[in-house]
Structure formats: structure tokens, C-alpha cells
Coordinates of C-alpha atoms and ligand atoms in Angstrom, one line a residue:
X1 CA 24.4 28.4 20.2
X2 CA 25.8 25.0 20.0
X3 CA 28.8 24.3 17.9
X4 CA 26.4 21.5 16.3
X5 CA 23.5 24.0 15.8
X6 CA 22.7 25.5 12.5
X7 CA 20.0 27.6 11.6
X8 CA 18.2 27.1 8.4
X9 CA 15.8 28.4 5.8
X10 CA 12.0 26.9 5.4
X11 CA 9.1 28.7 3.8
X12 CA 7.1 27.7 6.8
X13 CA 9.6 28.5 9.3
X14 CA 13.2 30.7 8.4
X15 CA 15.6 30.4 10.7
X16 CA 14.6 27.7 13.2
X17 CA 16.7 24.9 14.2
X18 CA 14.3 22.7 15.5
X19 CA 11.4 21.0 13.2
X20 CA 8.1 22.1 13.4
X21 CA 6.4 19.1 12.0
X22 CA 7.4 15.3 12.6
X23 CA 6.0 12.4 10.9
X24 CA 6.9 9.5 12.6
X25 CA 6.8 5.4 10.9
X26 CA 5.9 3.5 13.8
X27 CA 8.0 0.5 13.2
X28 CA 8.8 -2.6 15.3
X29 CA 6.3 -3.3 17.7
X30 CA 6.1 -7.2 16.1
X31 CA 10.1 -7.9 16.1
X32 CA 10.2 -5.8 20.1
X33 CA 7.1 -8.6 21.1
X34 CA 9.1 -11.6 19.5
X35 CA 12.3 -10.2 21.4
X36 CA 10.5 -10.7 24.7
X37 CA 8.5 -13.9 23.5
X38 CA 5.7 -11.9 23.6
X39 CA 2.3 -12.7 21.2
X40 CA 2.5 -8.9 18.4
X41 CA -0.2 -7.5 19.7
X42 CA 1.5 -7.2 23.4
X43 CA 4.1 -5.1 21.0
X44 CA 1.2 -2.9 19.6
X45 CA 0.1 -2.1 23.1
X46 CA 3.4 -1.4 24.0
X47 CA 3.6 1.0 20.9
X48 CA 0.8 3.3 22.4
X49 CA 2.1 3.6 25.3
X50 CA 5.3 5.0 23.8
X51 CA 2.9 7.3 22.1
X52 CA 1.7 8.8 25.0
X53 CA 5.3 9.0 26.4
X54 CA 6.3 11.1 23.2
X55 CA 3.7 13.3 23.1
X56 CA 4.3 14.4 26.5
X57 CA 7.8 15.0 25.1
X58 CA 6.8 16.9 22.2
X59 CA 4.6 19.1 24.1
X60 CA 7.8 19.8 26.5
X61 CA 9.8 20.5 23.8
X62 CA 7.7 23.1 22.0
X63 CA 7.3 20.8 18.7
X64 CA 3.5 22.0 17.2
X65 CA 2.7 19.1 15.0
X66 CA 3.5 15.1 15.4
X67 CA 1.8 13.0 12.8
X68 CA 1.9 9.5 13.4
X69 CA 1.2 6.5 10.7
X70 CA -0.6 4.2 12.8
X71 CA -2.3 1.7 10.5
X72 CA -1.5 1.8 6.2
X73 CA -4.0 0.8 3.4
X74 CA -1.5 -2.1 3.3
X75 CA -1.6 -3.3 6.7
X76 CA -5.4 -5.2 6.1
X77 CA -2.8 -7.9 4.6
X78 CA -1.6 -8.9 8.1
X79 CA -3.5 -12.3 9.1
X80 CA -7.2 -10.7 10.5
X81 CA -6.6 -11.6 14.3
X82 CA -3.7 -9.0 13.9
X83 CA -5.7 -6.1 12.3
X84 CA -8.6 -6.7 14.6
X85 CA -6.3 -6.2 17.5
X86 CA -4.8 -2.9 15.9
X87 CA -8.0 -1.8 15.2
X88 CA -9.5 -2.4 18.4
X89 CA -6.6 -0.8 20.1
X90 CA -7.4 2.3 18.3
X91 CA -11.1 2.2 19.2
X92 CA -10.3 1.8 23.3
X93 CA -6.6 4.1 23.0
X94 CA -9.5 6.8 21.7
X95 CA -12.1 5.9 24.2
X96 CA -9.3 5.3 27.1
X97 CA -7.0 8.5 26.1
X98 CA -9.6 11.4 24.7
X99 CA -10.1 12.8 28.2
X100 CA -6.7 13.5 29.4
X101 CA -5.8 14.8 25.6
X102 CA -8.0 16.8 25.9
X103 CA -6.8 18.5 29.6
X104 CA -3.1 18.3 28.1
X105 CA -4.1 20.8 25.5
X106 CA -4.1 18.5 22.4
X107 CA -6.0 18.8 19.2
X108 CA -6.2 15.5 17.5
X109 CA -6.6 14.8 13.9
X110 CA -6.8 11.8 11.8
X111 CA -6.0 11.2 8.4
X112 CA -7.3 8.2 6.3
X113 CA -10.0 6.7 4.1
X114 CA -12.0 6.1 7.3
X115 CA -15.4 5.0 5.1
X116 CA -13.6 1.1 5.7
X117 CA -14.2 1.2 9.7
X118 CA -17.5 0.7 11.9
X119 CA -19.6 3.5 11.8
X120 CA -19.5 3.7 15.7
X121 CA -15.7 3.9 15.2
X122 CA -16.1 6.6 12.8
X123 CA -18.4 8.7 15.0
X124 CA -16.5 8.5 17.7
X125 CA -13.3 9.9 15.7
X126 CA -15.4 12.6 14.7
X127 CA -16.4 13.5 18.4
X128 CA -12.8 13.3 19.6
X129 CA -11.9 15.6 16.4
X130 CA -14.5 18.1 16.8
X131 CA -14.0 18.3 21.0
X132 CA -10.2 18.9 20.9
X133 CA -9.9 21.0 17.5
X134 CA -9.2 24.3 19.4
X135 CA -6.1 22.8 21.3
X136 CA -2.9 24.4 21.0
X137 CA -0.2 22.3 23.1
X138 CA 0.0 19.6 20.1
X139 CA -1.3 19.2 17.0
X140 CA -1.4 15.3 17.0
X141 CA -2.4 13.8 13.6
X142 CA -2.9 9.8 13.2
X143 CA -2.6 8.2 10.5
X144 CA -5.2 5.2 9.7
X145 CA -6.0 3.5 6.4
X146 CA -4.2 6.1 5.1
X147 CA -1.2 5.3 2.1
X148 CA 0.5 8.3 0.6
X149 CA -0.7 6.7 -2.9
X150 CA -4.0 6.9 -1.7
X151 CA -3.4 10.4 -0.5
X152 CA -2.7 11.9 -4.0
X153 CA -5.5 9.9 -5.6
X154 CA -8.0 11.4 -3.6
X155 CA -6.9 14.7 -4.0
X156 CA -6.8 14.4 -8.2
X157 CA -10.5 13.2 -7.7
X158 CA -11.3 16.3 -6.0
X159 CA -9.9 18.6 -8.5
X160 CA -11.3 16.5 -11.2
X161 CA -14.8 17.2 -9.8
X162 CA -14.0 20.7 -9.7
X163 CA -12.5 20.6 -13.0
X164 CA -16.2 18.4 -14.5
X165 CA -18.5 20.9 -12.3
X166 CA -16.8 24.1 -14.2
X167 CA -15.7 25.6 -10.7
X168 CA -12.3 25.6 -11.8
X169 CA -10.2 25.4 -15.1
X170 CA -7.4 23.3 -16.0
X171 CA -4.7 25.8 -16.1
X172 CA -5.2 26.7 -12.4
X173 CA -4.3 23.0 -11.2
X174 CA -1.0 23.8 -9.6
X175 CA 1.1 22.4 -6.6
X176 CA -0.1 24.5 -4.3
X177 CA -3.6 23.9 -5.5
X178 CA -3.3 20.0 -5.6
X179 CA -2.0 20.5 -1.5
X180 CA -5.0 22.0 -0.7
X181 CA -7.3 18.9 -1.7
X182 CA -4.9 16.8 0.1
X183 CA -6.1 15.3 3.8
X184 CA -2.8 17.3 5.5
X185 CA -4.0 20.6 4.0
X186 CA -4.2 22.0 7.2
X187 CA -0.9 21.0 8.4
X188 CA 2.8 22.3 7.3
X189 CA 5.1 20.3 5.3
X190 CA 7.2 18.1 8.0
X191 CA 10.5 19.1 8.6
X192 CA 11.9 15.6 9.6
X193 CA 10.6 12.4 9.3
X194 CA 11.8 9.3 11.3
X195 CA 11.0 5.7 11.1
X196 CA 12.1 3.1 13.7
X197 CA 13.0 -0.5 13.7
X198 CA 15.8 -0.1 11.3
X199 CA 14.2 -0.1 8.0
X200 CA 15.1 2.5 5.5
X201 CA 12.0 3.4 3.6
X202 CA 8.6 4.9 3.0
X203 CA 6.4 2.7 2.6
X204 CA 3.8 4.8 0.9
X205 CA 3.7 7.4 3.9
X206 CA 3.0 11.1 3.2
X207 CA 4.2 10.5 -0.3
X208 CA 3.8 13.9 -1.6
X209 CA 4.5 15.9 2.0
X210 CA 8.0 14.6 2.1
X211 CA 9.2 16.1 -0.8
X212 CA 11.7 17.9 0.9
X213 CA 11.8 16.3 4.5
X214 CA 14.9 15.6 6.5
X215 CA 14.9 12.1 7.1
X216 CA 15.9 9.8 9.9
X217 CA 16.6 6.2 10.4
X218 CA 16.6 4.5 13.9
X219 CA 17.5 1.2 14.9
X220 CA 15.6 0.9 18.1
X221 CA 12.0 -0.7 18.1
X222 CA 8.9 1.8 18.6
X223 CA 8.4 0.7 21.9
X224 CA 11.6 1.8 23.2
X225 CA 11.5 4.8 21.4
X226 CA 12.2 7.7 24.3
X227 CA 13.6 11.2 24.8
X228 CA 17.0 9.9 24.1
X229 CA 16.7 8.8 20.8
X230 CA 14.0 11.7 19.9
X231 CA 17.1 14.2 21.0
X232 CA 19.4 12.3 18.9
X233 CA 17.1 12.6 15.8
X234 CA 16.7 16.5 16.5
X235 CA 20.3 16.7 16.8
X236 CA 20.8 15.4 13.5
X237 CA 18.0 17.5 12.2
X238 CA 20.1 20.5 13.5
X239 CA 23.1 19.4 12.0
X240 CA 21.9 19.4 8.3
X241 CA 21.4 22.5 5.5
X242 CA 17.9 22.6 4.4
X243 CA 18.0 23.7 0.9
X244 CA 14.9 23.4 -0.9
X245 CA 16.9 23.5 -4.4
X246 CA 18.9 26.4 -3.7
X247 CA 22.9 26.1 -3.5
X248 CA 24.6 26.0 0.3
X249 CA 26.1 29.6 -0.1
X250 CA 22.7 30.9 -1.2
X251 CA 21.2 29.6 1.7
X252 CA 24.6 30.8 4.1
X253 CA 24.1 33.8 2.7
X254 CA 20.1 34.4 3.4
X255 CA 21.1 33.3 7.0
X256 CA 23.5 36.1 7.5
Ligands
FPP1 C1 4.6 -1.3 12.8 O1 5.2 -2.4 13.6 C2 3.5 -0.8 13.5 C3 2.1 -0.8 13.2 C4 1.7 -1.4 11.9 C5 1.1 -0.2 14.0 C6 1.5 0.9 14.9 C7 0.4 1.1 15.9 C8 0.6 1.5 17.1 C9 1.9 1.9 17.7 C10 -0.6 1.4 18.0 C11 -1.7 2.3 17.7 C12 -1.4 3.8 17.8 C13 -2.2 4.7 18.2 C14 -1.8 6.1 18.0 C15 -3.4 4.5 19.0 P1 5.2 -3.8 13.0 O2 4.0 -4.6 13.5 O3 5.3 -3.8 11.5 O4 6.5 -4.4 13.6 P2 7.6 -5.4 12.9 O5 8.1 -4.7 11.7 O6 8.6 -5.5 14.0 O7 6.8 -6.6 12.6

């Protein structure tokens, strides 16, 4: 093993040293098109191309989940010619894309309040959802109209029905029970989480998944986002102690 390998403890996954679940902030398509004197929507399109290049990578590396945030509850503030573009960029990436997913093996999800788009839009997520759900090579989850805020709300609604319709009493409303009426129920926790374009925040991602994610900062723009810096991130990953409250020699010690 690597003298920068360590192996760590997660409830999903003891001992591993490589994530099993990335969530990934898209960020800097805009400031990558300006760079080139390019119009931001030249940026986005270069954005899903460097999706496609990372998936690939993923499924070469043996990373099962990739979740992506491709479009916040926030971003219906950018001037409308700019959300129509993002929008319709999902609608023909889907339309385009959804073939040769589906013949590299990958099972596509999408996370979101999705009642705001086109019907049409909506069906056609559904189709793509339902014909590639028994993939295995890459559990690819996008994020649209989706806020981590939102996320939580959502789920407290849920129990609160189940609460109101007598299904379920108070006292059983735990953590684990509040992850279950979350949209990522069926996915792990992420290991490691890394946002591009230099900014250091959330920004209402997966607000409640993150809890105890490793996270990671790049300077470079989405679009140039390759296997260079996605090594560099995993390296890092490697490099730290994952210790989900316990103390370093408890963890040494379980790893012995
Ligand atoms: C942030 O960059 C990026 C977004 C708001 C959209 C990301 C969308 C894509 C990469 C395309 C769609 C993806 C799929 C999966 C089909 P920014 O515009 O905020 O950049 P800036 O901070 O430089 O202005």
C-alpha cells in the first residue's frame, strides 16, 4: 500500500480507502465561458461534456455512486434566458445521452422537486429512470431543483403525515427514520464531497447527507475538471482519518 494510503472505518464501507459515494458542486461553468469570451451557456455545455468525461472515469475506477447538483432551488434567480438554457440542456443531454448510458451500464437517478418542470420533461425523466434502474456500472444521481433545505422539509412532511394518519408514533421519529423519507434514501452517505471553481461552501447541497463527509475544494472550473484533479481529490480522501465521533486511536485500533 502506498505510504499516502490509509485505510479507514465507515458504517457503509470498513476498511476502504477509496469513497464509495461522491457528490460533486458543479461550479464555474460561467467564470470558464467569460475566460474564453464565451456567452455562460457555451460554459454549461461545456460542463456536460465534462460530465460524461467523469463518468467514464468513475466507472473505470470502480466508484458506485456520483451525485451531481446540476441545477438548485436557487438557481431560478439567474436572469430567465440563463435557466432556460440550463433547463433545456437537461432536456436534450437526457434525450441526446439516455441511449449510450444505458449500454455503459448506468442507472440514473434524479433528485428534486420536479412538480416545477414541463410535464413532457417530467415523463421523460421518469422513462430514462425506470429503463436504466437495473444498471450496475454507476449509480449516477442528478441533482435538479433540488436544495438540501428543501430536502429535509420534505421529508418532515412525510413523517408528519405518517405521524396525522396514526401509521406511526412520535417517539419512533428518529435519524435513521427521517433518512428514509429523504429523496437519497436509497443511496449511502457520500464519502467525499468536492466543489469546483474555488468556492468554499455548500450552498444548500445535501445538507443533511454531508454530515460527516470528507470535503474538497478545487480551484479549477468544472469544465476542466479531469482525471487529474479527480485523482488528486481521491488522494486527499485517502490521506485523511474518518472518525465519525470516535478518537484517532479508537479508530487505529479497530483497523488493526
Ligand atoms: C455552476 O456554474 C453550474 C451550474 C449552475 C449548472 C451545472 C450544470 C451543468 C454542468 C450542465 C447540466 C448537467 C447535466 C448533468 C446534464 P456557474 O454557472 O455558477 O459558474 P460561475 O460560478 O462561474 O458563474
Amino acid at each position: 500500500m502506498p505510504a499516502n494510503t490509509v485505510k479507514f472505518l465507515s458504517p457503509e464501507q470498513p476498511l476502504a480507502d477509496k469513497p464509495r459515494h461522491v457528490a460533486v458542486i458543479m461550479d464555474g461553468n460561467g467564470r470558464w465561458a467569460k475566460r474564453y469570451g464565451l456567452p455562460r451557456a457555451a460554459g454549461h455545455r461545456r460542463g456536460v461534456e465534462a460530465v460524461k468525461k467523469i463518468s467514464r472515469i468513475f466507472v473505470r475506477r470502480g466508484i458506485p455512486y456520483l451525485t451531481l447538483f446540476a441545477f438548485s432551488s436557487e438557481n431560478w434567480k439567474r436572469p430567465p434566458t440563463e435557466v432556460e438554457a440550463l433547463l433545456k440542456l437537461l432536456a436534450t443531454t437526457l434525450e441526446r445521452e439516455l441511449g449510450r448510458m444505458h449500454e455503459n451500464g448506468i442507472c440514473l437517478r434524479v433528485i428534486g422537486d420536479l412538480s416545477r418542470f414541463p410535464a413532457p420533461l417530467q415523463r421523460r425523466i421518469a422513462e430514462a429512470v425506470a429503463l436504466t434502474r437495473d444498471n450496475r456500472a454507476l449509480n449516477l444521481t442528478i441533482a435538479v431543483n433540488y436544495g438540501g433545505r428543501w430536502d429535509i422539509a420534505q421529508a418532515c412532511r412525510s413523517v408528519a403525515e405518517s405521524v396525522m394518519g396514526g401509521q406511526l408514533s412520535p417517539d419512533k421519529v428518529t435519524p435513521a427514520l427521517v433518512e428514509s423519507r429523504l429523496c437519497t434514501r436509497d443511496l449511502p452517505e457520500p464519502d467525499l464531497f468536492i466543489r469546483t471553481g474555488g468556492e468554499q461552501r455548500i450552498s444548500n447541497f445535501l445538507l443533511w447527507q454531508l454530515a460527516y463527509t470528507e470535503l474538497c475544494f478545487v480551484e479549477a472550473y468544472w469544465p476542466e475538471f479531469d482525471a487529474k484533479h479527480l485523482d488528486q481529490a481521491l488522494m486527499m480522501y485517502a490521506r485523511r482519518q474518518r472518525r465519525f465521533g470516535k478518537t484517532g486511536e479508537q479508530v487505529r485500533e479497530l483497523q488493526a
